[in-house]
Short mmCIF file of N, CA and C in Angstrom, two decimals:
data_model
loop_
_atom_site.label_atom_id
_atom_site.label_comp_id
_atom_site.label_asym_id
_atom_site.label_seq_id
_atom_site.Cartn_x
_atom_site.Cartn_y
_atom_site.Cartn_z
N MET A 1 -4.16 8.23 12.98
CA MET A 1 -3.26 7.75 11.95
C MET A 1 -4.04 7.51 10.65
N ARG A 2 -5.23 6.94 10.76
CA ARG A 2 -6.06 6.68 9.57
C ARG A 2 -6.37 7.99 8.85
N ASP A 3 -6.69 9.03 9.62
CA ASP A 3 -7.00 10.33 9.02
C ASP A 3 -5.80 10.90 8.26
N GLN A 4 -4.60 10.70 8.80
CA GLN A 4 -3.40 11.18 8.12
C GLN A 4 -3.19 10.46 6.79
N VAL A 5 -3.46 9.16 6.77
CA VAL A 5 -3.31 8.39 5.53
C VAL A 5 -4.32 8.88 4.49
N ILE A 6 -5.56 9.06 4.91
CA ILE A 6 -6.60 9.51 3.98
C ILE A 6 -6.27 10.91 3.45
N GLU A 7 -5.86 11.81 4.32
CA GLU A 7 -5.52 13.17 3.87
C GLU A 7 -4.35 13.16 2.90
N TYR A 8 -3.34 12.33 3.15
CA TYR A 8 -2.21 12.22 2.24
C TYR A 8 -2.65 11.69 0.88
N LEU A 9 -3.45 10.63 0.89
CA LEU A 9 -3.88 10.02 -0.37
C LEU A 9 -4.80 10.94 -1.16
N LYS A 10 -5.56 11.80 -0.50
CA LYS A 10 -6.42 12.75 -1.20
C LYS A 10 -5.61 13.69 -2.09
N ARG A 11 -4.38 13.97 -1.70
CA ARG A 11 -3.54 14.91 -2.44
C ARG A 11 -2.69 14.23 -3.52
N GLN A 12 -2.83 12.92 -3.66
CA GLN A 12 -1.98 12.16 -4.61
C GLN A 12 -2.75 11.79 -5.87
N ASN A 13 -1.99 11.50 -6.93
CA ASN A 13 -2.57 10.95 -8.15
C ASN A 13 -2.71 9.45 -7.93
N LEU A 14 -3.93 8.97 -7.87
CA LEU A 14 -4.18 7.56 -7.56
C LEU A 14 -4.46 6.73 -8.82
N GLY A 15 -4.08 7.24 -9.96
CA GLY A 15 -4.15 6.47 -11.20
C GLY A 15 -5.54 6.01 -11.58
N GLY A 16 -6.53 6.84 -11.38
CA GLY A 16 -7.89 6.48 -11.77
C GLY A 16 -8.69 5.77 -10.70
N LEU A 17 -8.10 5.56 -9.52
CA LEU A 17 -8.84 4.95 -8.42
C LEU A 17 -9.46 6.04 -7.55
N ALA A 18 -10.62 5.75 -7.01
CA ALA A 18 -11.29 6.67 -6.09
C ALA A 18 -10.84 6.35 -4.67
N LEU A 19 -10.98 7.30 -3.78
CA LEU A 19 -10.63 7.11 -2.38
C LEU A 19 -11.90 7.22 -1.55
N SER A 20 -12.19 6.18 -0.78
CA SER A 20 -13.37 6.18 0.08
C SER A 20 -12.95 6.49 1.51
N THR A 21 -13.81 7.19 2.23
CA THR A 21 -13.56 7.43 3.65
C THR A 21 -14.26 6.38 4.51
N ASP A 22 -14.99 5.46 3.87
CA ASP A 22 -15.64 4.37 4.60
C ASP A 22 -14.60 3.35 5.04
N LEU A 23 -14.91 2.66 6.12
CA LEU A 23 -14.08 1.54 6.54
C LEU A 23 -14.36 0.35 5.63
N PRO A 24 -13.39 -0.54 5.45
CA PRO A 24 -13.59 -1.68 4.54
C PRO A 24 -14.36 -2.83 5.20
N PHE A 25 -15.55 -2.51 5.71
CA PHE A 25 -16.34 -3.54 6.39
C PHE A 25 -16.96 -4.50 5.38
N GLN A 26 -17.54 -5.57 5.90
CA GLN A 26 -18.19 -6.55 5.04
C GLN A 26 -19.68 -6.26 4.96
N ASP A 27 -20.21 -6.30 3.77
CA ASP A 27 -21.63 -6.13 3.53
C ASP A 27 -22.12 -7.40 2.84
N SER A 28 -23.02 -8.11 3.48
CA SER A 28 -23.53 -9.40 2.97
C SER A 28 -22.40 -10.41 2.78
N GLY A 29 -21.43 -10.38 3.70
CA GLY A 29 -20.35 -11.35 3.66
C GLY A 29 -19.22 -11.04 2.70
N MET A 30 -19.25 -9.87 2.04
CA MET A 30 -18.20 -9.51 1.09
C MET A 30 -17.65 -8.13 1.46
N PRO A 31 -16.32 -8.00 1.54
CA PRO A 31 -15.74 -6.69 1.85
C PRO A 31 -16.09 -5.64 0.80
N LEU A 32 -16.21 -4.41 1.24
CA LEU A 32 -16.57 -3.33 0.32
C LEU A 32 -15.58 -3.18 -0.82
N TYR A 33 -14.29 -3.40 -0.56
CA TYR A 33 -13.30 -3.22 -1.62
C TYR A 33 -13.47 -4.25 -2.73
N GLN A 34 -14.14 -5.36 -2.45
CA GLN A 34 -14.44 -6.32 -3.52
C GLN A 34 -15.73 -5.94 -4.24
N GLN A 35 -16.65 -5.32 -3.54
CA GLN A 35 -17.90 -4.89 -4.15
C GLN A 35 -17.70 -3.65 -5.02
N ASN A 36 -16.73 -2.84 -4.67
CA ASN A 36 -16.49 -1.57 -5.36
C ASN A 36 -15.07 -1.52 -5.92
N PRO A 37 -14.82 -2.21 -7.03
CA PRO A 37 -13.47 -2.16 -7.60
C PRO A 37 -13.06 -0.72 -7.92
N LYS A 38 -11.77 -0.52 -7.99
CA LYS A 38 -11.17 0.79 -8.29
C LYS A 38 -11.47 1.83 -7.22
N THR A 39 -11.67 1.36 -5.98
CA THR A 39 -11.86 2.26 -4.85
C THR A 39 -10.91 1.84 -3.75
N ILE A 40 -10.19 2.81 -3.20
CA ILE A 40 -9.23 2.56 -2.13
C ILE A 40 -9.93 2.73 -0.79
N TYR A 41 -9.73 1.76 0.10
CA TYR A 41 -10.29 1.79 1.45
C TYR A 41 -9.15 1.73 2.46
N VAL A 42 -9.25 2.52 3.50
CA VAL A 42 -8.24 2.57 4.55
C VAL A 42 -8.87 2.06 5.84
N ASP A 43 -8.26 1.06 6.44
CA ASP A 43 -8.77 0.48 7.67
C ASP A 43 -8.22 1.24 8.88
N THR A 44 -8.76 0.96 10.04
CA THR A 44 -8.25 1.57 11.27
C THR A 44 -6.94 0.90 11.65
N ALA A 45 -6.14 1.59 12.43
CA ALA A 45 -4.84 1.06 12.84
C ALA A 45 -5.01 -0.02 13.90
N GLU A 46 -4.22 -1.05 13.78
CA GLU A 46 -4.11 -2.08 14.81
C GLU A 46 -2.73 -1.95 15.42
N THR A 47 -2.65 -1.97 16.75
CA THR A 47 -1.38 -1.76 17.41
C THR A 47 -0.96 -3.00 18.18
N ALA A 48 0.26 -3.44 17.92
CA ALA A 48 0.86 -4.55 18.67
C ALA A 48 1.93 -3.96 19.59
N VAL A 49 2.14 -4.61 20.71
CA VAL A 49 3.17 -4.18 21.65
C VAL A 49 4.15 -5.34 21.81
N ASP A 50 5.42 -5.05 21.56
CA ASP A 50 6.47 -6.05 21.62
C ASP A 50 7.45 -5.66 22.74
N PRO A 51 7.37 -6.31 23.92
CA PRO A 51 8.29 -5.97 25.01
C PRO A 51 9.73 -6.32 24.62
N ILE A 52 10.63 -5.36 24.85
CA ILE A 52 12.03 -5.63 24.51
C ILE A 52 12.93 -5.65 25.76
N ILE A 53 12.55 -4.90 26.80
CA ILE A 53 13.32 -4.91 28.05
C ILE A 53 12.34 -4.91 29.22
N GLN A 54 12.52 -5.88 30.12
CA GLN A 54 11.72 -5.91 31.34
C GLN A 54 12.68 -5.88 32.51
N THR A 55 12.44 -4.94 33.43
CA THR A 55 13.33 -4.78 34.57
C THR A 55 12.74 -5.44 35.81
N LEU A 56 13.56 -5.59 36.83
CA LEU A 56 13.09 -6.18 38.08
C LEU A 56 12.08 -5.29 38.78
N GLY A 57 12.12 -4.01 38.52
CA GLY A 57 11.19 -3.08 39.15
C GLY A 57 9.85 -3.02 38.43
N ALA A 58 9.53 -4.02 37.64
CA ALA A 58 8.27 -4.12 36.90
C ALA A 58 8.10 -3.03 35.86
N ARG A 59 9.21 -2.48 35.40
CA ARG A 59 9.15 -1.50 34.32
C ARG A 59 9.47 -2.21 33.01
N THR A 60 8.70 -1.92 32.00
CA THR A 60 8.89 -2.56 30.71
C THR A 60 9.07 -1.50 29.64
N ILE A 61 10.05 -1.72 28.79
CA ILE A 61 10.26 -0.88 27.61
C ILE A 61 9.87 -1.74 26.41
N SER A 62 9.00 -1.20 25.59
CA SER A 62 8.45 -1.99 24.49
C SER A 62 8.52 -1.24 23.18
N ASN A 63 8.42 -1.98 22.11
CA ASN A 63 8.17 -1.40 20.79
C ASN A 63 6.67 -1.39 20.61
N GLU A 64 6.14 -0.24 20.25
CA GLU A 64 4.73 -0.12 19.90
C GLU A 64 4.68 -0.11 18.38
N ILE A 65 3.88 -1.01 17.81
CA ILE A 65 3.89 -1.21 16.36
C ILE A 65 2.48 -1.04 15.80
N PRO A 66 2.10 0.20 15.44
CA PRO A 66 0.81 0.37 14.78
C PRO A 66 0.92 -0.01 13.30
N THR A 67 -0.11 -0.71 12.82
CA THR A 67 -0.18 -1.12 11.42
C THR A 67 -1.53 -0.67 10.86
N ILE A 68 -1.48 -0.04 9.71
CA ILE A 68 -2.72 0.37 9.05
C ILE A 68 -2.74 -0.28 7.68
N SER A 69 -3.90 -0.84 7.31
CA SER A 69 -4.03 -1.55 6.05
C SER A 69 -4.85 -0.74 5.05
N VAL A 70 -4.39 -0.76 3.81
CA VAL A 70 -5.07 -0.09 2.71
C VAL A 70 -5.41 -1.15 1.68
N PHE A 71 -6.67 -1.15 1.22
CA PHE A 71 -7.15 -2.17 0.29
C PHE A 71 -7.68 -1.53 -0.98
N PHE A 72 -7.47 -2.20 -2.10
CA PHE A 72 -8.18 -1.85 -3.33
C PHE A 72 -8.20 -3.05 -4.26
N THR A 73 -9.17 -3.03 -5.16
CA THR A 73 -9.38 -4.14 -6.08
C THR A 73 -9.47 -3.60 -7.50
N VAL A 74 -8.85 -4.31 -8.43
CA VAL A 74 -8.95 -3.96 -9.85
C VAL A 74 -9.26 -5.22 -10.64
N ASP A 75 -9.67 -5.04 -11.87
CA ASP A 75 -9.97 -6.15 -12.76
C ASP A 75 -8.66 -6.86 -13.11
N ALA A 76 -8.60 -8.15 -12.85
CA ALA A 76 -7.38 -8.92 -13.08
C ALA A 76 -7.12 -9.17 -14.56
N LYS A 77 -8.17 -9.10 -15.37
CA LYS A 77 -8.00 -9.38 -16.81
C LYS A 77 -7.35 -8.20 -17.52
N THR A 78 -7.65 -7.00 -17.10
CA THR A 78 -7.07 -5.80 -17.70
C THR A 78 -6.61 -4.88 -16.57
N VAL A 79 -5.44 -5.18 -16.05
CA VAL A 79 -4.89 -4.40 -14.93
C VAL A 79 -4.63 -2.97 -15.40
N LEU A 80 -4.90 -2.04 -14.51
CA LEU A 80 -4.68 -0.62 -14.83
C LEU A 80 -3.25 -0.37 -15.27
N PRO A 81 -3.04 0.47 -16.26
CA PRO A 81 -1.67 0.80 -16.67
C PRO A 81 -0.89 1.47 -15.54
N SER A 82 -1.60 2.14 -14.65
CA SER A 82 -0.94 2.86 -13.56
C SER A 82 -0.91 2.05 -12.26
N TYR A 83 -1.17 0.75 -12.34
CA TYR A 83 -1.26 -0.09 -11.14
C TYR A 83 0.02 0.01 -10.29
N ASP A 84 1.18 -0.21 -10.91
CA ASP A 84 2.44 -0.18 -10.15
C ASP A 84 2.68 1.18 -9.52
N GLN A 85 2.39 2.25 -10.24
CA GLN A 85 2.58 3.60 -9.71
C GLN A 85 1.63 3.85 -8.53
N THR A 86 0.39 3.36 -8.64
CA THR A 86 -0.57 3.53 -7.55
C THR A 86 -0.10 2.78 -6.31
N VAL A 87 0.41 1.58 -6.47
CA VAL A 87 0.95 0.82 -5.33
C VAL A 87 2.10 1.60 -4.69
N GLN A 88 3.00 2.14 -5.50
CA GLN A 88 4.12 2.93 -4.95
C GLN A 88 3.63 4.17 -4.21
N THR A 89 2.61 4.81 -4.74
CA THR A 89 2.06 6.00 -4.08
C THR A 89 1.49 5.64 -2.72
N VAL A 90 0.74 4.55 -2.65
CA VAL A 90 0.18 4.15 -1.35
C VAL A 90 1.30 3.74 -0.40
N ARG A 91 2.31 3.05 -0.89
CA ARG A 91 3.45 2.65 -0.05
C ARG A 91 4.18 3.87 0.51
N SER A 92 4.24 4.95 -0.26
CA SER A 92 4.95 6.15 0.20
C SER A 92 4.25 6.82 1.38
N THR A 93 3.04 6.40 1.68
CA THR A 93 2.31 6.95 2.82
C THR A 93 3.09 6.75 4.12
N ARG A 94 3.88 5.70 4.20
CA ARG A 94 4.63 5.43 5.44
C ARG A 94 5.52 6.60 5.84
N ASN A 95 5.99 7.36 4.86
CA ASN A 95 6.85 8.50 5.16
C ASN A 95 6.07 9.78 5.43
N ALA A 96 4.78 9.78 5.17
CA ALA A 96 3.97 10.98 5.33
C ALA A 96 3.25 11.05 6.68
N ILE A 97 3.26 9.97 7.42
CA ILE A 97 2.56 9.94 8.70
C ILE A 97 3.43 10.61 9.76
N ALA A 98 2.88 11.63 10.39
CA ALA A 98 3.62 12.41 11.39
C ALA A 98 3.25 11.95 12.79
N ILE A 99 3.99 10.99 13.30
CA ILE A 99 3.84 10.53 14.68
C ILE A 99 5.21 10.65 15.32
N PRO A 100 5.31 11.33 16.47
CA PRO A 100 6.61 11.50 17.11
C PRO A 100 7.22 10.16 17.55
N GLY A 101 8.52 10.07 17.42
CA GLY A 101 9.26 8.92 17.95
C GLY A 101 9.29 7.70 17.07
N ILE A 102 8.91 7.80 15.82
CA ILE A 102 8.93 6.63 14.93
C ILE A 102 10.39 6.27 14.62
N ALA A 103 10.75 5.03 14.90
CA ALA A 103 12.11 4.56 14.67
C ALA A 103 12.25 3.80 13.36
N ARG A 104 11.16 3.16 12.92
CA ARG A 104 11.22 2.35 11.70
C ARG A 104 9.91 2.53 10.95
N ARG A 105 10.01 2.68 9.63
CA ARG A 105 8.85 2.81 8.75
C ARG A 105 8.96 1.74 7.68
N GLU A 106 7.98 0.84 7.65
CA GLU A 106 8.01 -0.27 6.70
C GLU A 106 6.64 -0.42 6.04
N ASP A 107 6.61 -1.25 5.00
CA ASP A 107 5.34 -1.60 4.39
C ASP A 107 5.45 -2.99 3.79
N THR A 108 4.32 -3.62 3.64
CA THR A 108 4.24 -4.90 2.93
C THR A 108 3.11 -4.79 1.92
N VAL A 109 3.27 -5.51 0.83
CA VAL A 109 2.24 -5.55 -0.22
C VAL A 109 1.85 -7.01 -0.42
N GLU A 110 0.54 -7.27 -0.30
CA GLU A 110 0.02 -8.60 -0.51
C GLU A 110 -1.04 -8.54 -1.62
N THR A 111 -1.01 -9.51 -2.50
CA THR A 111 -2.03 -9.58 -3.56
C THR A 111 -2.64 -10.97 -3.57
N GLU A 112 -3.89 -11.02 -4.00
CA GLU A 112 -4.56 -12.30 -4.20
C GLU A 112 -5.62 -12.12 -5.27
N TYR A 113 -6.01 -13.23 -5.86
CA TYR A 113 -7.04 -13.21 -6.90
C TYR A 113 -8.32 -13.82 -6.34
N GLU A 114 -9.41 -13.15 -6.57
CA GLU A 114 -10.74 -13.63 -6.19
C GLU A 114 -11.60 -13.50 -7.44
N THR A 115 -11.99 -14.62 -8.03
CA THR A 115 -12.66 -14.68 -9.33
C THR A 115 -11.84 -13.88 -10.33
N ASP A 116 -12.39 -12.81 -10.91
CA ASP A 116 -11.64 -12.03 -11.91
C ASP A 116 -11.09 -10.72 -11.33
N LEU A 117 -10.91 -10.68 -10.01
CA LEU A 117 -10.42 -9.46 -9.35
C LEU A 117 -9.03 -9.67 -8.76
N LEU A 118 -8.20 -8.66 -8.87
CA LEU A 118 -6.89 -8.63 -8.22
C LEU A 118 -7.05 -7.76 -6.98
N ILE A 119 -6.92 -8.36 -5.81
CA ILE A 119 -7.07 -7.65 -4.54
C ILE A 119 -5.68 -7.32 -4.02
N THR A 120 -5.48 -6.05 -3.71
CA THR A 120 -4.19 -5.59 -3.20
C THR A 120 -4.38 -5.06 -1.79
N GLN A 121 -3.54 -5.53 -0.87
CA GLN A 121 -3.53 -5.04 0.51
C GLN A 121 -2.14 -4.52 0.80
N ILE A 122 -2.06 -3.25 1.19
CA ILE A 122 -0.78 -2.64 1.55
C ILE A 122 -0.84 -2.32 3.03
N ASN A 123 0.12 -2.87 3.78
CA ASN A 123 0.19 -2.64 5.22
C ASN A 123 1.30 -1.64 5.50
N ILE A 124 0.95 -0.55 6.15
CA ILE A 124 1.92 0.46 6.58
C ILE A 124 2.25 0.15 8.03
N ILE A 125 3.51 -0.14 8.31
CA ILE A 125 3.94 -0.59 9.64
C ILE A 125 4.94 0.40 10.20
N LEU A 126 4.61 0.97 11.33
CA LEU A 126 5.48 1.94 12.00
C LEU A 126 5.91 1.36 13.34
N THR A 127 7.12 1.64 13.75
CA THR A 127 7.61 1.15 15.03
C THR A 127 8.17 2.32 15.82
N ARG A 128 7.74 2.40 17.09
CA ARG A 128 8.29 3.42 17.97
C ARG A 128 8.51 2.82 19.35
N LEU A 129 9.46 3.38 20.07
CA LEU A 129 9.80 2.92 21.40
C LEU A 129 8.79 3.50 22.39
N ALA A 130 8.17 2.64 23.19
CA ALA A 130 7.21 3.08 24.18
C ALA A 130 7.72 2.69 25.56
N LYS A 131 7.56 3.57 26.51
CA LYS A 131 8.04 3.29 27.88
C LYS A 131 6.89 2.97 28.79
#
């Protein structure tokens, strides 16, 4: 799933931001996306399982919910003119991921300020029925 997100973003206009294939790990206690502003980082998918039906025969039908997070940081004092468009482009990734059986495609956008940086985290959330 991470590879699909990266391949999709490589083909998009990211409004002056670079795309890294590195994971957004922490180096010296600080995430890479804070050390390297104007660079987009894609994390690995985390999958949650939400049981929706449990039968007496020990069979369970669940929703499988993989979530992939995309991070980038820009200068909060002079936000990029294309910031909103870049956020929309990353959000549109939810529709570009080709996984069979997806029933719901959602995203969330979270922002926070750290010193003079605006940190943006976009979570792509997909839901599919798993047996």
